[in-house]
Short mmCIF file of C-alpha atoms and ligand atoms in Angstrom, two decimals:
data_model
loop_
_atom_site.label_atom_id
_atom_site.label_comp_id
_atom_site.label_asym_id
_atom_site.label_seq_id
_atom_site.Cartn_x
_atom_site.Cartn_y
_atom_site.Cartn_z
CA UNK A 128 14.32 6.62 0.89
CA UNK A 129 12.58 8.95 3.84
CA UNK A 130 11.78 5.53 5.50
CA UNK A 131 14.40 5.20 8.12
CA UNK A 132 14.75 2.81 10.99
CA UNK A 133 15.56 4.53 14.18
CA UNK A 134 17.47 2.34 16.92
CA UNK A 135 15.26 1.57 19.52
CA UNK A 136 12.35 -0.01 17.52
CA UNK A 137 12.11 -3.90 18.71
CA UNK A 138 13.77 -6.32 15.63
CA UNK A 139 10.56 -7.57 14.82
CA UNK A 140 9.29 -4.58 13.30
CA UNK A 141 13.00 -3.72 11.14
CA UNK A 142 13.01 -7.40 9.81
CA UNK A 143 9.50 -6.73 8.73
CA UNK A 144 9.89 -3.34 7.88
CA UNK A 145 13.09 -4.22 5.67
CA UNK A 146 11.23 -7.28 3.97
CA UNK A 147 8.76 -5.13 2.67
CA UNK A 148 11.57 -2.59 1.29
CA UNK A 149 13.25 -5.73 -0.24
CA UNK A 150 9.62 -6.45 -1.80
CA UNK A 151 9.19 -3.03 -2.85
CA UNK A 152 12.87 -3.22 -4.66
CA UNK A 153 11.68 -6.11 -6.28
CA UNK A 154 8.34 -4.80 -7.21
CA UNK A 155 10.20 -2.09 -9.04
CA UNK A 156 9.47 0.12 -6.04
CA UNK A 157 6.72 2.04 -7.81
CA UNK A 158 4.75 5.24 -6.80
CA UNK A 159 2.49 4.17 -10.11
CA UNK A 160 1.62 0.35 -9.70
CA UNK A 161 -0.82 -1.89 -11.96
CA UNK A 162 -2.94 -4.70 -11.00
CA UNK A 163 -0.74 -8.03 -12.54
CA UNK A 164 -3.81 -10.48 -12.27
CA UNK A 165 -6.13 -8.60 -14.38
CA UNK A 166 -7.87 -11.31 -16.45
CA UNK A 167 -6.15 -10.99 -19.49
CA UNK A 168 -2.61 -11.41 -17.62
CA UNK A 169 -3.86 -15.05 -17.77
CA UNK A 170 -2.53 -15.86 -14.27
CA UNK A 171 -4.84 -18.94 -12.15
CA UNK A 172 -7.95 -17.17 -10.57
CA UNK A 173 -7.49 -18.42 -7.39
CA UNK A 174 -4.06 -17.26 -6.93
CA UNK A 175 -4.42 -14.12 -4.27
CA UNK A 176 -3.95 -10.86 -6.33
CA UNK A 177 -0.59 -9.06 -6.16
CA UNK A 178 0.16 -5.33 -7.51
CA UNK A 179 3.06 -5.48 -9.63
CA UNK A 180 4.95 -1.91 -10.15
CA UNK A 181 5.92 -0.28 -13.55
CA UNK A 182 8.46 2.49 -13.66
CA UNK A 183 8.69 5.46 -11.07
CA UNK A 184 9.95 6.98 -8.06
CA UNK A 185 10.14 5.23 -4.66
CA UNK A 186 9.12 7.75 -2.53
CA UNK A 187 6.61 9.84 -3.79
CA UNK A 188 3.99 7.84 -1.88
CA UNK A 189 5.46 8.55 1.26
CA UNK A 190 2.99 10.92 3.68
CA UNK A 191 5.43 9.98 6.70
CA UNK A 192 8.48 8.74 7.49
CA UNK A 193 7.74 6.54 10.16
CA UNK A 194 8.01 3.01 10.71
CA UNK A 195 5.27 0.97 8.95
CA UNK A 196 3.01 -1.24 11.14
CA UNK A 197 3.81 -4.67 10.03
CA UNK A 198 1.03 -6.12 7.80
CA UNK A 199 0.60 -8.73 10.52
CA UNK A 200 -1.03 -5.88 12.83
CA UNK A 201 -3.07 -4.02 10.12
CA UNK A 202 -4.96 -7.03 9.37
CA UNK A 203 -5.26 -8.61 12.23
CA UNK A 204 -6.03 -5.79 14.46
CA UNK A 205 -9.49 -4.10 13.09
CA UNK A 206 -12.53 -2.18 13.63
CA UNK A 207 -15.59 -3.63 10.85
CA UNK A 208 -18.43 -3.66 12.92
CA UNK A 209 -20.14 -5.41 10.16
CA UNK A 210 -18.19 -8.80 11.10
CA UNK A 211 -18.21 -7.97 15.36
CA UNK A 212 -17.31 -5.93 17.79
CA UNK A 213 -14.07 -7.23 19.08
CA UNK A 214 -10.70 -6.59 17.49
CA UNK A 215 -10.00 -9.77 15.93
CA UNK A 216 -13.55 -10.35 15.02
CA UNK A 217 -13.16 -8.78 11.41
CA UNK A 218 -9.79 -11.02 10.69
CA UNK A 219 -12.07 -14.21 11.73
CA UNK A 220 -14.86 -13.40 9.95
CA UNK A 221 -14.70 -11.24 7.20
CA UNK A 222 -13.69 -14.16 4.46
CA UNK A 223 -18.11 -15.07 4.98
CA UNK A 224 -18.18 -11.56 2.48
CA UNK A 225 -17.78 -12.51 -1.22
CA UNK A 226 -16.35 -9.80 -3.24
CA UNK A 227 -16.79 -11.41 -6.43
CA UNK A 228 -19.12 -9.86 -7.83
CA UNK A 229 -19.17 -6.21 -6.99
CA UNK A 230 -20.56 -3.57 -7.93
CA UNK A 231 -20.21 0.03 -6.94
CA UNK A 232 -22.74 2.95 -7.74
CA UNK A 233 -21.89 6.19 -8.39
CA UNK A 234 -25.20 8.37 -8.09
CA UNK A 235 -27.28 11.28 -7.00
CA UNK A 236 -25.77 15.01 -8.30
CA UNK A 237 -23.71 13.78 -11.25
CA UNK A 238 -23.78 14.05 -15.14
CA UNK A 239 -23.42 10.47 -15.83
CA UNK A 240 -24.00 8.08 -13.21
CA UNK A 241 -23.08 4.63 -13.27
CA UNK A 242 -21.68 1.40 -11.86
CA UNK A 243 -18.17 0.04 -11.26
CA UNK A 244 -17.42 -3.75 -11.31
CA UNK A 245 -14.69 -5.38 -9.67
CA UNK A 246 -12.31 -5.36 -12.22
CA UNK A 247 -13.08 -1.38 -12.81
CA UNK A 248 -12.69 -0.90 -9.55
CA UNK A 249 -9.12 -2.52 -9.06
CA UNK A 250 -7.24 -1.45 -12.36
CA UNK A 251 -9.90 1.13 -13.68
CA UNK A 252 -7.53 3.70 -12.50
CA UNK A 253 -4.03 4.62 -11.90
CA UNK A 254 -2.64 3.22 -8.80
CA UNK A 255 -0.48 4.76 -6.41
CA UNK A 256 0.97 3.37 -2.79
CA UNK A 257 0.52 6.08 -0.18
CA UNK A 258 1.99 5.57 3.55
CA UNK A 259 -0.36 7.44 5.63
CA UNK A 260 -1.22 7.48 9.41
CA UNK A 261 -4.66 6.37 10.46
CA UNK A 262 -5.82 7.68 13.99
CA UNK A 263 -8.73 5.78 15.78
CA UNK A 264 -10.90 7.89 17.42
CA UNK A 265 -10.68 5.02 19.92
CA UNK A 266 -6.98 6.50 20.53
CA UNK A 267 -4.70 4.35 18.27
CA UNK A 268 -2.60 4.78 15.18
CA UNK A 269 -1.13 2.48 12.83
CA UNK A 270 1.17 3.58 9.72
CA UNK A 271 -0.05 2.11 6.61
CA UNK A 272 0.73 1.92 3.15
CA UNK A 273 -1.85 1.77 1.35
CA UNK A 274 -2.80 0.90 -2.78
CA UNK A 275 -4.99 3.20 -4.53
CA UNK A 276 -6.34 6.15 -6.16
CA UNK A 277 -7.30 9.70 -5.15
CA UNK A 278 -11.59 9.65 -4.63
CA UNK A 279 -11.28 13.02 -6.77
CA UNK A 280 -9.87 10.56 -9.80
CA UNK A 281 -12.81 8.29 -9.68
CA UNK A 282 -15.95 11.27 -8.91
CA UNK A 283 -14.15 13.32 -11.79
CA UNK A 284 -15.45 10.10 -14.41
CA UNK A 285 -19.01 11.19 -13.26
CA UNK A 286 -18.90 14.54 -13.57
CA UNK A 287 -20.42 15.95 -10.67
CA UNK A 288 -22.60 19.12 -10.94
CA UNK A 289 -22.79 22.22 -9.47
CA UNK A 290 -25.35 21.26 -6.74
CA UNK A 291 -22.86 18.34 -5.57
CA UNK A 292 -21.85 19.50 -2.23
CA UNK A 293 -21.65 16.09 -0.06
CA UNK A 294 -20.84 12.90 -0.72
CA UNK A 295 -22.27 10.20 1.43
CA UNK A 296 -20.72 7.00 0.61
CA UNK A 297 -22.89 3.23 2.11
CA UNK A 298 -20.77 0.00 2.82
CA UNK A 299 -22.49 -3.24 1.67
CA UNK A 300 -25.62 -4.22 3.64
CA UNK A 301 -25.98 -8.12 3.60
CA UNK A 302 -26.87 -10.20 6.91
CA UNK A 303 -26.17 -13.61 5.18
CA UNK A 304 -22.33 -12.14 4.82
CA UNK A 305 -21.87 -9.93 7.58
CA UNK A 306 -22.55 -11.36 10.62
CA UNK A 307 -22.21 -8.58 12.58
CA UNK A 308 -25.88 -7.12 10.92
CA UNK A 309 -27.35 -10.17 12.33
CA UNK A 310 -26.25 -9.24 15.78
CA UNK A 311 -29.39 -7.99 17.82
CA UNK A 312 -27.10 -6.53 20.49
CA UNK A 313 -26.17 -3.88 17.98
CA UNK A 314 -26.83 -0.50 17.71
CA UNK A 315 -25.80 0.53 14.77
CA UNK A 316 -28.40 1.26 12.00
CA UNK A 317 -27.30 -0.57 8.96
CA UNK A 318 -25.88 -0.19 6.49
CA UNK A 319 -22.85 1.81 7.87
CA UNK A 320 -22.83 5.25 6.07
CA UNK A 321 -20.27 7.90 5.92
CA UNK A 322 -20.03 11.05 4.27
CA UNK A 323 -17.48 13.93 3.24
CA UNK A 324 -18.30 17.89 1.90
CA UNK A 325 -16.92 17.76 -1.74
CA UNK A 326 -13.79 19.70 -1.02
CA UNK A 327 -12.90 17.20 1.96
CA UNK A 328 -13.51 14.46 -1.30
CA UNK A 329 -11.85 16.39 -3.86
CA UNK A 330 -8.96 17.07 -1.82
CA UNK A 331 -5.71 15.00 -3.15
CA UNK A 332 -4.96 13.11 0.33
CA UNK A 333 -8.40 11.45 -0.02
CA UNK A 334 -7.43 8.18 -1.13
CA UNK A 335 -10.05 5.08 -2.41
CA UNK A 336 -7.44 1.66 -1.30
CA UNK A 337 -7.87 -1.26 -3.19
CA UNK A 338 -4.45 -2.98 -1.60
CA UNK A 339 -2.35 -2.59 1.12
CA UNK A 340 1.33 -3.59 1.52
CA UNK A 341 1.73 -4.41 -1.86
CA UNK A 342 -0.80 -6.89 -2.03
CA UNK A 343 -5.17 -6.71 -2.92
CA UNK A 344 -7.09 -5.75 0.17
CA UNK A 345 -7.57 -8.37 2.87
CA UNK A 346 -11.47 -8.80 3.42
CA UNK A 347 -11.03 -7.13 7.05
CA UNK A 348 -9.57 -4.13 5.87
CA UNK A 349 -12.41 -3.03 3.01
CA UNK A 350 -12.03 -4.93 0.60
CA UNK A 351 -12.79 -4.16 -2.51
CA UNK A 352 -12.79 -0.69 -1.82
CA UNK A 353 -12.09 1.57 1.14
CA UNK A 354 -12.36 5.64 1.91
CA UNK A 355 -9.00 6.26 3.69
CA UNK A 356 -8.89 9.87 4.85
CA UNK A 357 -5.61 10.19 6.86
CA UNK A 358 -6.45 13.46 8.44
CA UNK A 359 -9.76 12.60 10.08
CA UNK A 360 -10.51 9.75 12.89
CA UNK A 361 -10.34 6.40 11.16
CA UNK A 362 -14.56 5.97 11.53
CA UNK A 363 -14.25 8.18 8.44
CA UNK A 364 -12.46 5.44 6.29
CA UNK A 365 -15.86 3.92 5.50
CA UNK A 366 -15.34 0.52 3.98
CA UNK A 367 -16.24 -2.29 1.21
CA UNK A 368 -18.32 0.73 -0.41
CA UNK A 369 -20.90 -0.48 -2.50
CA UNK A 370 -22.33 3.39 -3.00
CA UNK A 371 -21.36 7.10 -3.36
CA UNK A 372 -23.64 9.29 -3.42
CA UNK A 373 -22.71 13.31 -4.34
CA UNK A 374 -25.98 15.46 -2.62
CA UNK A 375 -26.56 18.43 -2.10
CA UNK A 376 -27.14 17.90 1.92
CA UNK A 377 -25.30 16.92 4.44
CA UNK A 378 -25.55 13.36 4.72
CA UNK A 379 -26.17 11.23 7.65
CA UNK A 380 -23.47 9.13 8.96
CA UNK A 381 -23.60 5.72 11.44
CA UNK A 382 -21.46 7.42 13.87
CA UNK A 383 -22.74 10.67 14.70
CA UNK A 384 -26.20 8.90 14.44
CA UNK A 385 -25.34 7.10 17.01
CA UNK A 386 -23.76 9.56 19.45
CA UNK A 387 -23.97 12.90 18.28
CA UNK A 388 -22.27 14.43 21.37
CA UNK A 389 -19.23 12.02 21.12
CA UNK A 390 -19.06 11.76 17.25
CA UNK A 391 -19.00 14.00 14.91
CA UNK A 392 -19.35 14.91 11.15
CA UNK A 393 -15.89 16.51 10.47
CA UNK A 394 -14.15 14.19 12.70
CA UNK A 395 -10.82 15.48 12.21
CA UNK A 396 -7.83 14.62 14.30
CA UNK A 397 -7.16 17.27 17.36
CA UNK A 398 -5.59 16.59 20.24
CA UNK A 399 -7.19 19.81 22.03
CA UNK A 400 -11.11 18.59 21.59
CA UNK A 401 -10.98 15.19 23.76
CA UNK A 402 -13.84 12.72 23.44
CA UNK A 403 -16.18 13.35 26.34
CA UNK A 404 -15.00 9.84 27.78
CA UNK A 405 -11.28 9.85 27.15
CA UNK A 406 -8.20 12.48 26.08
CA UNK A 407 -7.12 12.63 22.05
CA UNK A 408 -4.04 14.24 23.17
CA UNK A 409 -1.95 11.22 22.85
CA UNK A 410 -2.43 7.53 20.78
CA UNK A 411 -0.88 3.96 21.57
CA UNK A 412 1.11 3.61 17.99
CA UNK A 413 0.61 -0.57 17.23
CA UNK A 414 1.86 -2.54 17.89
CA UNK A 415 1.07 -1.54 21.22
CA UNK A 416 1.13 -3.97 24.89
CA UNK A 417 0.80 -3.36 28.57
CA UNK A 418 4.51 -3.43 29.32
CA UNK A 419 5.38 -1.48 26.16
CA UNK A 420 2.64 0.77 25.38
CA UNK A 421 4.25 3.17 23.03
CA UNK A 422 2.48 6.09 23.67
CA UNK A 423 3.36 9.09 21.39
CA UNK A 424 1.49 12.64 20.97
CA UNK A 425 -1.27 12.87 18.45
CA UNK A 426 -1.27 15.94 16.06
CA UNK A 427 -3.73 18.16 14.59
CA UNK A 428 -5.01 16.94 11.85
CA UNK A 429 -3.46 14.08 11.77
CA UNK A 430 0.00 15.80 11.06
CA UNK A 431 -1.64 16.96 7.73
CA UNK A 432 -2.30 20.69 8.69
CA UNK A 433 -0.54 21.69 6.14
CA UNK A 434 -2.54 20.08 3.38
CA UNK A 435 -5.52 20.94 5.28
CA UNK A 436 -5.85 23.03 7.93
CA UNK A 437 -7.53 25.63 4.94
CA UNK A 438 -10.42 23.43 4.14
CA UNK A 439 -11.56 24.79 7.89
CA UNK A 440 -10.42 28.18 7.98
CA UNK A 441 -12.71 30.23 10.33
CA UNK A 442 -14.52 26.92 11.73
CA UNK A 443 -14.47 26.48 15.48
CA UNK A 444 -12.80 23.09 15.50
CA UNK A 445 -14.36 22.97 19.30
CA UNK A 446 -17.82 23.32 17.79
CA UNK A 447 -17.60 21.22 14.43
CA UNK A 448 -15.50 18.28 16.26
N1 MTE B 24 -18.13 -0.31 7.13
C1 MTE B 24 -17.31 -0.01 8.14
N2 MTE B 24 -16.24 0.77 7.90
C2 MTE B 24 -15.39 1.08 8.92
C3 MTE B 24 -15.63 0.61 10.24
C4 MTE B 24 -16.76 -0.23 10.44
O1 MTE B 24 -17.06 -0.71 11.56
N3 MTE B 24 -17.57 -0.53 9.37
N4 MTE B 24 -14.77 0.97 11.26
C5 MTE B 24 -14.01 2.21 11.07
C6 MTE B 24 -13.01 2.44 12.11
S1 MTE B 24 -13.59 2.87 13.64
C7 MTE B 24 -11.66 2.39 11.86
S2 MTE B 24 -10.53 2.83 13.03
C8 MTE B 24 -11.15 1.92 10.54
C9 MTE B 24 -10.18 0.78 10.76
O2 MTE B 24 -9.61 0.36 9.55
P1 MTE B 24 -8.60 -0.89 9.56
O3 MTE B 24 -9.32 -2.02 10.26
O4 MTE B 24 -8.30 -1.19 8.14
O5 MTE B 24 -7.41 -0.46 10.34
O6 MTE B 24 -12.19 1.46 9.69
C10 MTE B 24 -13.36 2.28 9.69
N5 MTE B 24 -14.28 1.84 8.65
MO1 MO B 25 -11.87 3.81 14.71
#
């Protein structure tokens, strides 16, 4: 197992950190895991979904070897500016978003477009768990494992063409769910859009979550579906994606929108290009507090140079931040 406790991590994150292993073990500890409650495993719709792992190796879904944020933190500590501004804001308010129905288009420079339902979406493909870092721009980092698929899986079932050079993916825009749209203090131009060039999509640590810690994405987090792109600042990790679009321009995307000079497209990870209001060159890893802020170094790209540090060869990282 490259998971491994180190001694001075407070008890409350090794009894959580070993209940999960013990739920893993019992899960089968999977790297390939399928959806239990589809609806022909007959199971009571109202029961909360849980992944349930077939045969496979334990840790081929492991991107890091540190110590897991408990599950408590990643959902109750979020940014969905969709349900509020403040960090527990999504937690509280996210359950007003129905997921049942959903649909998700897959459009613009592709051979056969088409739509994804719920139940597509889920167990249409093979799942994997993946621990991966996510950075905030905001300056910190939670270590998640996260339920999915690689984005290249699903965009490869449309067959993009050769003009398909960006994909700009849209989150759900609905005011009667999301009460954060209804907000006229906000700035943001709904809905929130994101956007990748197709080799940043294609690459293999681009990951679409369903679930998280075993279990089907809590509303806060994305659900249905989320972008999680472990290399870039989490703004990236666009979520409950109701569109992807493949273009053949650079797309527009809420952030940069927003603040151009503080945000922008590529948005990967560095701590030498600070934000032009505070440093990058260190992150509060949650849980976090005043007295113990656990402050650790950030790293380029996330720590995932060496996957892909290539996709920017000969880009000034200063410029294209
Ligand atoms: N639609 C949408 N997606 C979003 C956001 C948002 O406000 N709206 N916030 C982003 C930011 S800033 C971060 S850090 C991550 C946080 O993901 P988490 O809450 O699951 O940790 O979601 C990203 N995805
Ligand atoms: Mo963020």
């Amino acid at each position: 197992m490259l998971i491994k406790p180190s001694v001075d991590i407070p008890s409350s994150e090794i009894t959580n950190h070993s209940a999960w292993l013990n739920r893993r073990q019992f899960l089968g500890a999977s790297a390939v895991m399928m959806l239990a409650n589809s609806s022909a495993s007959g199971l009571d719709a109202g029961q909360p979904l849980k992944f349930r792992g077939a045969a496979g190796s334990a840790v081929a879904g492991a991107y890091t070897d540190e110590i897991l944020t408990p599950f408590a933190d990643v959902k109750r500590y979020n940014n969905f500016y969709e349900f509020g501004t403040g960090k527990g804001d999504p937690a509280r308010y996210a359950g007003e978003m129905s997921i049942d129905p959903w649909s998700l288009r897959v459009e613009g420079e592709v051979a056969k477009p088409g739509v994804l339902h719920l139940e597509d979406i889920q167990a249409g493909f093979d799942l994997e768990e993946r621990i991966y870092r996510l950075r905030c721009v905001e300056a910190w980092s939670m270590v998640v494992p996260w339920i999915g698929y690689p984005l290249a899986n699903l965009l490869q079932r449309f067959q993009p063409n050769s003009r398909a050079r960006y994909v700009q993916f849209q989150t759900l825009h609905d005011h009667r769910q999301m009460r954060g749209q209804r907000s006229f203090t906000s700035s943001i131009d709904w809905p929130y859009v994101e956007g990748l060039r197709i080799d940043e999509a294609m690459h293999p640590l681009t990951l679409l979550a369903v679930g998280v810690y075993g279990e089907v994405l809590p509303h806060q987090n994305g659900a249905p579906i989320r972008l999680v792109v472990p290399w870039k600042y989490g703004f990236k990790s666009i979520k409950s994606i109701v569109s992807i679009r493949l273009t053949g321009k650079r797309p527009k995307t809420t952030w940069e929108s927003l603040a151009p000079q503080e945000y922008g497209f590529y948005a990967n990870v560095n701590p030498g290009v600070d934000h032009p209001r505070w440093s990058q060159k260190t992150e509060r890893r949650l849980p976090s507090s005043f007295f113990e802020p656990n402050r650790i170094p950030t790293q380029l790209f996330n720590g995932y140079g060496e996957q892909v540090a290539h996709l920017y060869q000969g880009m000034d990282l200063r410029r294209y931040y």
